[in-house]
Short mmCIF file of C-alpha atoms in Angstrom, two decimals:
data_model
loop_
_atom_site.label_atom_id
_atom_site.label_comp_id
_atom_site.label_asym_id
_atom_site.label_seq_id
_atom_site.Cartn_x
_atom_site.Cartn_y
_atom_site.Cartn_z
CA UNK A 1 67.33 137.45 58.88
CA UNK A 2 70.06 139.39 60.05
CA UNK A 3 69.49 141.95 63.15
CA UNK A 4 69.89 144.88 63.52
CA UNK A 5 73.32 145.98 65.47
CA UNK A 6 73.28 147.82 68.48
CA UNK A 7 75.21 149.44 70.78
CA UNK A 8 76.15 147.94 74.20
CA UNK A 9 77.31 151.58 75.49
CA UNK A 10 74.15 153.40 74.51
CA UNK A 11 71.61 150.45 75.82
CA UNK A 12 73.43 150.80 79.25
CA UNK A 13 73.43 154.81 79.25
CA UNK A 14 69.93 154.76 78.15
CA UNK A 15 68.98 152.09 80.80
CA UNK A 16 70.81 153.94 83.64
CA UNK A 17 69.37 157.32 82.91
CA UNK A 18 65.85 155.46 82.44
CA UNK A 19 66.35 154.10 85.88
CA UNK A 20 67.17 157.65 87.19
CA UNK A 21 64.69 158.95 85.84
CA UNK A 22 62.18 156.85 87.62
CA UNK A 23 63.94 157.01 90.68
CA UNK A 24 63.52 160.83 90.28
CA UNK A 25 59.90 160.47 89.70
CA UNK A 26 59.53 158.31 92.55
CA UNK A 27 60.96 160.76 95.14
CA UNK A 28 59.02 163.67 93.75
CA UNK A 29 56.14 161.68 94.61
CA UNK A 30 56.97 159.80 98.10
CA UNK A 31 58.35 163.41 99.45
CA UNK A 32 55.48 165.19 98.15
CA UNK A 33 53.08 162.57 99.79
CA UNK A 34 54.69 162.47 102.72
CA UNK A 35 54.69 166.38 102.78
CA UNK A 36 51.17 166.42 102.72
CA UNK A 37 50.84 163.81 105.32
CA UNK A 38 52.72 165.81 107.71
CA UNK A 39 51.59 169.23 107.08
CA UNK A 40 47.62 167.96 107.42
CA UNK A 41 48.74 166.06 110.66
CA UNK A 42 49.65 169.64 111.73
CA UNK A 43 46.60 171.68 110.61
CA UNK A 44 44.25 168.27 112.06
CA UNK A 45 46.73 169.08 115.71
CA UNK A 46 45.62 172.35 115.98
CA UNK A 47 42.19 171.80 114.58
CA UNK A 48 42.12 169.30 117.87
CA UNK A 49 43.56 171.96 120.00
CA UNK A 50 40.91 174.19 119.32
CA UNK A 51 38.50 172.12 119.53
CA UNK A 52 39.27 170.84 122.52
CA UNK A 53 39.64 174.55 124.18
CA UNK A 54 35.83 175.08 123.40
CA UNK A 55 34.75 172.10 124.73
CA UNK A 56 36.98 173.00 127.70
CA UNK A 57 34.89 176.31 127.90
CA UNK A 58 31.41 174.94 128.33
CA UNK A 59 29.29 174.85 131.68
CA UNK A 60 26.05 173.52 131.80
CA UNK A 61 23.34 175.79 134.30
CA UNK A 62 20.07 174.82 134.91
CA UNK A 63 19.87 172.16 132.05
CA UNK A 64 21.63 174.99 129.81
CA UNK A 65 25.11 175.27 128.03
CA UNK A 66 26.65 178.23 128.08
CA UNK A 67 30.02 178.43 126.22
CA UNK A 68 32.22 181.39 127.18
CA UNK A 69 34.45 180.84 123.65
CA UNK A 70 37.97 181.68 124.54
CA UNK A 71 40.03 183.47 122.29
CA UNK A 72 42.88 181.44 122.39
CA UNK A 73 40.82 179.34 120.70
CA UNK A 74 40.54 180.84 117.23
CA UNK A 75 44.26 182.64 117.77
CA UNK A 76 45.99 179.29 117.29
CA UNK A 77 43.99 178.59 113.87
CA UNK A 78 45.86 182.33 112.70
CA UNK A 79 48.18 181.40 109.50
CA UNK A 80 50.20 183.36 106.93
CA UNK A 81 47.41 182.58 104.24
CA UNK A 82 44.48 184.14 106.62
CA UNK A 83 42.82 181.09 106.44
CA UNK A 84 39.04 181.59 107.45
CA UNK A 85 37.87 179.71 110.63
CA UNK A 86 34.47 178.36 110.87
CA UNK A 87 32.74 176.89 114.13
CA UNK A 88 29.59 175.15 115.45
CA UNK A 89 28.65 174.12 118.63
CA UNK A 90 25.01 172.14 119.19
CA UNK A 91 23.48 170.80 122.19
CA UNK A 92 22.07 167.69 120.88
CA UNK A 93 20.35 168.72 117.33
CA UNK A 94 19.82 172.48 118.33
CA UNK A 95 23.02 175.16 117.59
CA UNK A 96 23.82 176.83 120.12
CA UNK A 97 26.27 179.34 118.56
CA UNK A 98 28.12 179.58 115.41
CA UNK A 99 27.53 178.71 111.34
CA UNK A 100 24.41 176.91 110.58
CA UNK A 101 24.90 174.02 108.19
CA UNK A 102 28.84 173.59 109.03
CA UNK A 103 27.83 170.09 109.99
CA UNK A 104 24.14 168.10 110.13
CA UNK A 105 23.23 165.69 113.31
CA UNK A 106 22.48 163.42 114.42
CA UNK A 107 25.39 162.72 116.75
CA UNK A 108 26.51 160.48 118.93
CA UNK A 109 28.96 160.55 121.73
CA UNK A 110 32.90 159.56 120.28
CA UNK A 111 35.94 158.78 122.51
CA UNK A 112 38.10 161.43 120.48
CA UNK A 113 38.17 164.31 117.36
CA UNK A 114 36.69 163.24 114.07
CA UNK A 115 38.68 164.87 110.84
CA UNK A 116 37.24 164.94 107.48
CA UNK A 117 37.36 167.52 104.05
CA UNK A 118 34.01 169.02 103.43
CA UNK A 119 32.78 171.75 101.38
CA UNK A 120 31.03 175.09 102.48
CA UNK A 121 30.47 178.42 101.69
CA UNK A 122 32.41 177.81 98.27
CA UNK A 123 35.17 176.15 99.38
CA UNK A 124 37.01 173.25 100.88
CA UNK A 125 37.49 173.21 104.51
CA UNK A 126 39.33 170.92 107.02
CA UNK A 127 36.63 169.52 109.71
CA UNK A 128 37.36 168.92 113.26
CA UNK A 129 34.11 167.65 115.42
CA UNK A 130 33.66 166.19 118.80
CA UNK A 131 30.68 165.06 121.11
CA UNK A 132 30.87 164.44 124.37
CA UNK A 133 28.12 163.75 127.01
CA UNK A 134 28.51 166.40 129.89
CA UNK A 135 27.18 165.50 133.25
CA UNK A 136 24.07 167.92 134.67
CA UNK A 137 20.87 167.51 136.73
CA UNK A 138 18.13 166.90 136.15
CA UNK A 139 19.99 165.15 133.07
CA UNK A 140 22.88 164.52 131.00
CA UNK A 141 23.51 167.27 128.21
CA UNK A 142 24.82 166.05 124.56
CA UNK A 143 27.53 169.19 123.33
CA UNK A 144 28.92 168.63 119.90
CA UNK A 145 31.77 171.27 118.98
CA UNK A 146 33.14 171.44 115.23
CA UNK A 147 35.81 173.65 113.96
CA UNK A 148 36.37 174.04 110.12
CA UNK A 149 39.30 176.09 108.61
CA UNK A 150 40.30 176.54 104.84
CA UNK A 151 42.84 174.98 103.38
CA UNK A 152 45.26 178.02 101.72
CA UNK A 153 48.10 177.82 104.00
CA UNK A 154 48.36 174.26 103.52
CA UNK A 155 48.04 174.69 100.03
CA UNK A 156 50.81 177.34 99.95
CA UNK A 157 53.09 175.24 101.72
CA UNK A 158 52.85 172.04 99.67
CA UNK A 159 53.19 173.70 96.78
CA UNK A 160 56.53 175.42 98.42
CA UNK A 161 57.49 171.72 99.39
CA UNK A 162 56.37 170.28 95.90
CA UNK A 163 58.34 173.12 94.16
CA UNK A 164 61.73 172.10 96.28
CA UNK A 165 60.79 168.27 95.53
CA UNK A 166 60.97 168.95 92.12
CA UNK A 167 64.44 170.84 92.20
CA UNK A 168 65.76 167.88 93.99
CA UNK A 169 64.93 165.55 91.82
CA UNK A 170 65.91 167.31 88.40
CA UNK A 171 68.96 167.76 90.38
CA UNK A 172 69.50 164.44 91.41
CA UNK A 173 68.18 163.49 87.56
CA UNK A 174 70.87 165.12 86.00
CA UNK A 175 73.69 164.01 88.57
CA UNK A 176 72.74 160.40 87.96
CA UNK A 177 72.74 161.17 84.14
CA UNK A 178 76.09 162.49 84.22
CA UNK A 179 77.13 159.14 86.13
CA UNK A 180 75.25 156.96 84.00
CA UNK A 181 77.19 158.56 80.78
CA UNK A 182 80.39 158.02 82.95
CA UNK A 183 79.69 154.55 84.07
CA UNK A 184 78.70 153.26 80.55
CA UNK A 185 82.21 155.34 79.08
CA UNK A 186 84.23 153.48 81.93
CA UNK A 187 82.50 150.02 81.72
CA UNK A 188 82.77 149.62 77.87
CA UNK A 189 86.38 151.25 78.01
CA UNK A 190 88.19 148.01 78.21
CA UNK A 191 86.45 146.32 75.75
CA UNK A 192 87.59 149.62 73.27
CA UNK A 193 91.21 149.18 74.76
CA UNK A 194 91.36 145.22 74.01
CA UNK A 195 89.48 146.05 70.47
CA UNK A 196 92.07 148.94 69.44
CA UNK A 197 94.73 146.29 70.81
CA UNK A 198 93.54 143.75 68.71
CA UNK A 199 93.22 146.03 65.81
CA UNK A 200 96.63 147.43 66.08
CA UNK A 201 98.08 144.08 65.41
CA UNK A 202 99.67 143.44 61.86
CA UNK A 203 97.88 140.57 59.51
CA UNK A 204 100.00 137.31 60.64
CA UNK A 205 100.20 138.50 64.63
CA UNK A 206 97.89 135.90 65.98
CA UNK A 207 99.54 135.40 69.66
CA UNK A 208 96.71 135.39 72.09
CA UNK A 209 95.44 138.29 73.82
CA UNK A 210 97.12 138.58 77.48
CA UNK A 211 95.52 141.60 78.14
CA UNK A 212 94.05 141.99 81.46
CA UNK A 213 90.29 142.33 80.89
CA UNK A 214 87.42 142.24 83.70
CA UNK A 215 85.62 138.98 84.65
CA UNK A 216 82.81 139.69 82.21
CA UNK A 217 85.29 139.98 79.21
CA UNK A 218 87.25 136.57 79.96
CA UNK A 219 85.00 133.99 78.31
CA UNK A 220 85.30 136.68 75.20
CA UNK A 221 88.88 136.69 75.42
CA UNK A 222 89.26 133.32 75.80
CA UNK A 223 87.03 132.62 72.58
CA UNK A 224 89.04 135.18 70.86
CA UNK A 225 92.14 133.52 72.02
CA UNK A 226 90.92 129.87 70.91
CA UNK A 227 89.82 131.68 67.27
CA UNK A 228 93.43 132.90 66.66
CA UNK A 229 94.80 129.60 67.42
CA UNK A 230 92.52 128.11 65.22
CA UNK A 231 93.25 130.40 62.72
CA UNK A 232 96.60 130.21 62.89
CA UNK A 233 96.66 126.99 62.51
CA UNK A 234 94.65 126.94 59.03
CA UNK A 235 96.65 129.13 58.23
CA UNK A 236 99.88 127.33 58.21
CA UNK A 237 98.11 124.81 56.94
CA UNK A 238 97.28 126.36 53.91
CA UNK A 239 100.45 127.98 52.77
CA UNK A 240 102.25 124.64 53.67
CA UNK A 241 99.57 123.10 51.31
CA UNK A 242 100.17 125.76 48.22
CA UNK A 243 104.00 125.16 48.84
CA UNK A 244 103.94 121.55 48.59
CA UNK A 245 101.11 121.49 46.00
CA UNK A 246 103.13 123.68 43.70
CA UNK A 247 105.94 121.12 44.06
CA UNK A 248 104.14 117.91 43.51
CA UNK A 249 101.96 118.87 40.90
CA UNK A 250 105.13 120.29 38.43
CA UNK A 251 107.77 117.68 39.01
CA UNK A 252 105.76 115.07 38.23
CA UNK A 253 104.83 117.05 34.84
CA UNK A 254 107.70 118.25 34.07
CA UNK A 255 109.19 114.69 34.20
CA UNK A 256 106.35 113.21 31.90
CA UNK A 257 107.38 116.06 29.91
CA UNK A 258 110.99 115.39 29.68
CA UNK A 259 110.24 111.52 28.87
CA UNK A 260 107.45 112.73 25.94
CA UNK A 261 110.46 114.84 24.16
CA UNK A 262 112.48 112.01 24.46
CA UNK A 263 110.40 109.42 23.02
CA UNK A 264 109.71 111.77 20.25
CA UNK A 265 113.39 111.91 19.43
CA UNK A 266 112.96 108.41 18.70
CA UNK A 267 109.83 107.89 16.76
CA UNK A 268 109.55 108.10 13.35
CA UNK A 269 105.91 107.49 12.48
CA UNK A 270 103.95 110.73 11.90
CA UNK A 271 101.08 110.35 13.35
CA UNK A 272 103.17 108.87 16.57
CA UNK A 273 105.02 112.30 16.54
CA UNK A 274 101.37 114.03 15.99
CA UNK A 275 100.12 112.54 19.10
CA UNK A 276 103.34 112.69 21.23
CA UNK A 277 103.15 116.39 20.31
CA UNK A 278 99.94 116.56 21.06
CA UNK A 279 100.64 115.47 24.93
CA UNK A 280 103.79 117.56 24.99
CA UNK A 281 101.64 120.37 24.22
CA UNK A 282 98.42 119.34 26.84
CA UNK A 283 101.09 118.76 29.62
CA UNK A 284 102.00 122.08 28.97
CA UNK A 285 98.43 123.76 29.21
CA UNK A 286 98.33 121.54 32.50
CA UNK A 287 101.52 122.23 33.72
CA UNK A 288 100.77 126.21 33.63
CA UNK A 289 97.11 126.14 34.16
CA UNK A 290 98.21 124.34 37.79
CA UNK A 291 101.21 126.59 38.26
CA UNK A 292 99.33 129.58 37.62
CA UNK A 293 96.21 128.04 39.82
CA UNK A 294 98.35 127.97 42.69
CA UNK A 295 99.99 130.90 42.21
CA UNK A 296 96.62 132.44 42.13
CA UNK A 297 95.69 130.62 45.62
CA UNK A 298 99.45 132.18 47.27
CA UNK A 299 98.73 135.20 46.05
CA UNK A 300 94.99 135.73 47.29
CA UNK A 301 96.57 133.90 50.51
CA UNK A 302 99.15 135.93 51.15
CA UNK A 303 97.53 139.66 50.02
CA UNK A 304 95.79 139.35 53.43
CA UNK A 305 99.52 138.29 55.18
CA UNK A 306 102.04 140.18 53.51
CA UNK A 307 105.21 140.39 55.06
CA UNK A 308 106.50 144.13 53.94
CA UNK A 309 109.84 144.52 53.71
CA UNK A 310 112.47 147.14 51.85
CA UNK A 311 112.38 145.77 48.34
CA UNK A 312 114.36 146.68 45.65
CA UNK A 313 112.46 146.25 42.53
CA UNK A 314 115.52 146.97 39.90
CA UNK A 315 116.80 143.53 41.89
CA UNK A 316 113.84 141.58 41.12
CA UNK A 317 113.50 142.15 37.80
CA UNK A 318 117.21 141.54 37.12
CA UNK A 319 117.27 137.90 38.99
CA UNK A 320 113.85 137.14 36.90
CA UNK A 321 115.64 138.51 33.66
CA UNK A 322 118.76 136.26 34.25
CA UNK A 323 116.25 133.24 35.00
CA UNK A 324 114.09 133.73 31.66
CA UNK A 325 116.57 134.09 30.17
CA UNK A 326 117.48 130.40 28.39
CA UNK A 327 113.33 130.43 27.72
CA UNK A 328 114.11 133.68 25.88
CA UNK A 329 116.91 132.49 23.86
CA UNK A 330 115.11 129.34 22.78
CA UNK A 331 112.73 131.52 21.05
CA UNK A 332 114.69 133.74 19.72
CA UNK A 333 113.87 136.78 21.92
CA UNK A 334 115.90 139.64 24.03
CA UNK A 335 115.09 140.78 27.75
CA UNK A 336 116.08 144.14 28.14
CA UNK A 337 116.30 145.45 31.71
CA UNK A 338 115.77 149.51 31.84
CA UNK A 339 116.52 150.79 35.21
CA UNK A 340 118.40 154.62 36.38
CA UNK A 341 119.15 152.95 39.63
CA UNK A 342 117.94 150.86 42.81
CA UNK A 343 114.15 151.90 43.11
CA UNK A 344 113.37 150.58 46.84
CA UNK A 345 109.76 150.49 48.31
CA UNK A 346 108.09 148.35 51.10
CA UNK A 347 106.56 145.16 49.57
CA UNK A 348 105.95 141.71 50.09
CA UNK A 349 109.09 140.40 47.84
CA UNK A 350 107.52 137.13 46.83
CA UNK A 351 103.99 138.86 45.50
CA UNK A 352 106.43 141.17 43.75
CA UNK A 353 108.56 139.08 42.33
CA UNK A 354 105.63 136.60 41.13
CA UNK A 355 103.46 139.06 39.40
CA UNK A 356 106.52 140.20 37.55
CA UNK A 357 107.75 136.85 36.56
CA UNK A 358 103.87 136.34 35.22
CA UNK A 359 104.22 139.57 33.41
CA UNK A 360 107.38 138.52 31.31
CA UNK A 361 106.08 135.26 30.90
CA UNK A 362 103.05 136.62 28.91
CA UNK A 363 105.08 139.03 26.86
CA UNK A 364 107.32 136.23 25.73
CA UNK A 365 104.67 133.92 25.17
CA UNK A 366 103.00 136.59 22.47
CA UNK A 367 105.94 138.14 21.45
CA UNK A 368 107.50 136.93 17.70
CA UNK A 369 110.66 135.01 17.23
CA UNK A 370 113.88 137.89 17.13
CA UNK A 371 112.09 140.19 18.88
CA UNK A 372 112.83 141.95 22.30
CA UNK A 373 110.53 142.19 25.68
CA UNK A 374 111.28 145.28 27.49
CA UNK A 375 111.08 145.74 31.33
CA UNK A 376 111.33 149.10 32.33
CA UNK A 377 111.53 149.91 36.39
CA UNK A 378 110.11 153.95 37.24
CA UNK A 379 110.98 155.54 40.23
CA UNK A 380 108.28 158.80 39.57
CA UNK A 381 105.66 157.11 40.00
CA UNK A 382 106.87 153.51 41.01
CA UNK A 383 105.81 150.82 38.43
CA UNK A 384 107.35 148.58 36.84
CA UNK A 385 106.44 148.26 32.90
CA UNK A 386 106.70 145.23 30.54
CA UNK A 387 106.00 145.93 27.02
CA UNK A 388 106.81 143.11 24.00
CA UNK A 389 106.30 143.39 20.27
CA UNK A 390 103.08 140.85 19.63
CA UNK A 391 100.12 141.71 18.17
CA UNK A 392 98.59 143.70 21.55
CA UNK A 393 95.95 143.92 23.47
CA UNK A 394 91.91 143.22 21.59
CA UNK A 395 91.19 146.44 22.16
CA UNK A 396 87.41 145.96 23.39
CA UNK A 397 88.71 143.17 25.45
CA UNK A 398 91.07 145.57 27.46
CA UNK A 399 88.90 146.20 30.27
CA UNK A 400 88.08 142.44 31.30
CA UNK A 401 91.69 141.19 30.09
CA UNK A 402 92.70 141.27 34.10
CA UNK A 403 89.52 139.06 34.78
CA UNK A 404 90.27 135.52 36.46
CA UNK A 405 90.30 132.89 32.91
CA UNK A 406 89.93 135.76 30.56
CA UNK A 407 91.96 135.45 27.41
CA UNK A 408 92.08 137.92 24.81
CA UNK A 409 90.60 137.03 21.10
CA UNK A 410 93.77 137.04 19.23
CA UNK A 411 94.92 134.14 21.71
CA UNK A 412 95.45 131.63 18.86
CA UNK A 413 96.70 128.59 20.05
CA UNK A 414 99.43 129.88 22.56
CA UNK A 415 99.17 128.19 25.63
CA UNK A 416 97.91 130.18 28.80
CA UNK A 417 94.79 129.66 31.69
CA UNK A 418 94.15 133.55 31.80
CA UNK A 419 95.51 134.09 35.15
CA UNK A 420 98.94 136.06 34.59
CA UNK A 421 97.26 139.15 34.61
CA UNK A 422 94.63 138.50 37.27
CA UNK A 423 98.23 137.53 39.57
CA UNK A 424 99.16 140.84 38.56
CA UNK A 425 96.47 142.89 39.52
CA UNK A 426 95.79 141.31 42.25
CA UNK A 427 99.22 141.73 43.70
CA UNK A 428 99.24 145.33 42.28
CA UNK A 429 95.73 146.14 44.17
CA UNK A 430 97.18 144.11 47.34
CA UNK A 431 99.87 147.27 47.51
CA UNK A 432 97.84 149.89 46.93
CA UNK A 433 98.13 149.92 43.42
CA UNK A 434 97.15 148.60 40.16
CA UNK A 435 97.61 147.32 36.91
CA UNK A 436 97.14 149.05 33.37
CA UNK A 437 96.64 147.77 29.92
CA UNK A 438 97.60 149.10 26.97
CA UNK A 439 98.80 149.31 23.30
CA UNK A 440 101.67 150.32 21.89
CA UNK A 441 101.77 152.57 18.66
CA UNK A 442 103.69 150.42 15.52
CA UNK A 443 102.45 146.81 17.62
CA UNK A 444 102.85 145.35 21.00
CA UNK A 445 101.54 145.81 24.47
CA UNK A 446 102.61 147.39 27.30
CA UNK A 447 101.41 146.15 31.19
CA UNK A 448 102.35 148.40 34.00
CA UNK A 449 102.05 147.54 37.73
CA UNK A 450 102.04 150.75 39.86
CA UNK A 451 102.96 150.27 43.54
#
């Protein structure tokens, strides 16, 4: 099953901008992480700060603590947001001072600040705690100190830093975009250059492609290059095959023929003349049939090669009307050439020149004895017309007459293989053009190639 296509360009913009697009996601996230890491680092610094202050302030008297809590203490927790501050401070299980419930014992003696995110009084608060064991007589006094302070500021400012992450990365998004559209126009640009090159060329330019290409493109040139020679070859190949097949199979004929008129000079039986007639007329029907075959095969081989050149058609016609002309005379017909002038257009001569010669050869073939076949070159529109005096076209058969081994109804027994017109339409379409049909008013038919 055949796949769909798809386009190299747009998979590699598409992949590019996919990968950008991650990319962008990605940073959003690691700066906005690492944003938060750092900014709680900060609030959990000053948290310690604080802490440590009021556990700088306390004196034990007497088996008592009394905490004299400095206000530099609570003036370092001050932010933009007015965060609320929330403290504690216990001597063992017993609170000494501050919000009942901020934290619950029991507690043990730590080597530094514990930080942790708990909830009170409606919202979520950072937690800074610390227990030390503080020397006194008669014995040693457990002081636990906690500071808590909402989270707003910090809040605020990731949001500010998650807002600016955000631009960043749509920014960087949309540069890498642009680049990826760039990158995928400039990568697949030489393969467009060396396709247009290729594409420029005319039907029998096969050289091989010497364009310089990048590294990726080289086993494709070089495959393309290795085609053309190929090609090339095959091709010569084949027109040196029509050529020579077009020569071998009608000398050979036309000699048999020649002997099979000559014997029947000299027999006198009649049913020996019957059957030597007989082969004259199947060497005939071969003779053509093989012709036209092959003039079929050069003309399909050659619409896709044509070799344009400045033709002028009133020539043609006149060199194919001096060459029919013995075959005319034998049957008693007249070629009339009908030209103003030289009509010159850009054709491939040889198509030309055969679809005309099959043209004339049908109108003679159907036209009766003392009559005329008229070829009539027309500058306004170019076409060349050939119109005899037969009995014309079938006229429901005019639409498949140009068919490949189509032969009208009224045929008889006039030799043909149904190809003269095909060669003609063919060679007719090959140019642009095309080939029309038709009757003619009082008897005959008319063909006229356009160009």
């Amino acid at each position: 099953m055949r796949g769909r296509a798809t386009s190299l360009r747009r998979r590699l913009t598409w992949t590019l901008i996919g990968g950008a697009a991650v990319l962008a996601v990605l940073f959003y996230l690691v700066v906005r992480t690492y944003a938060q890491q750092i900014a709680q680092q900060g609030q959990d610094r000053i948290l310690e700060a604080s802490l440590t202050s009021l556990m700088d302030a306390a004196v034990v008297r007497e088996g008592q603590v009394e905490v004299d809590v400095p206000y530099a203490a609570f003036a370092m927790l001050d932010t933009a947001a007015d965060d609320r501050v929330f403290y504690a401070i216990h001597q063992g299980a017993e609170l000494l001072t501050g919000y009942d419930g901020l934290v619950e014992g029991p507690f043990a003696a730590m080597a530094g600040p514990v930080f942790d995110t708990v909830g009170f009084a409606g919202t979520d608060l950072r937690l800074a705690r610390l227990t030390r064991v503080l020397p006194a007589s008669p014995a040693p006094v457990m002081l636990t100190v906690s500071v808590a302070q909402t989270r707003d500021s910090l809040a605020g400012t990731l949001w500010a830093i998650s807002v600016n992450a955000a631009l960043f990365g749509g920014a960087f998004f949309v540069l890498a975009a642009g680049m990826a559209l760039w990158t995928s126009r400039s990568t697949m640009r030489p393969l467009s250059q060396m396709a247009e090159a290729v594409a420029r060329r005319g039907p029998r330019d096969l050289r091989p492609v010497v364009r310089a290409v990048p590294t990726e493109l080289s086993p494709l040139v070089t495959s393309l290059n290795s085609l053309m020679t190929r090609l090339n070859a095959s091709l010569t190949q084949s027109e040196t095959f029509i050529a020579e097949a077009a020569h071998r199979v009608r000398t050979p004929l036309a000699t048999v023929r020649t002997h099979a008129e000559a014997t029947l000079m000299r027999v006198d039986r009649d049913e020996n003349r019957a059957a030597l007639r007989s082969m004259i007329r199947a060497i005939d029907e071969s003779s053509r049939a093989a012709g036209q075959l092959l003039d079929h095969a050069m003309v399909s081989f050659r619409g896709d090669q044509m070799e344009r050149s400045a033709v002028d058609l009133v020539g043609i016609c006149r060199e194919l009307v001096d060459r029919l002309t013995p075959v005319a005379e034998m049957k008693d017909l007249e070629l009339v050439l009908q030209a103003d002038g030289p009509v010159v257009v850009q054709a491939d001569p040889i198509l030309i020149q055969n679809a005309v010669r099959n043209l004339i050869d049908n109108a003679l073939k159907y036209s009766p004895a003392e009559g005329a076949v008229r070829i009539e070159v027309q500058a306004d529109p170019v076409a060349i017309v050939v119109c005899d005096e037969g009995a014309g076209f079938p006229v429901a058969q005019i639409a498949e007459l140009s068919q490949r081994f189509q032969r009208g109804a009224n045929a008889g027994d006039t030799v043909g293989s149904g190809l003269g017109l095909t060669i003609a339409r063919d060679v007719a379409e090959a140019h642009g053009g095309r080939l029309e049909l038709a009757n003619v008013e009082g008897g005959g038919a008319c063909a006229t190639l356009y160009l």
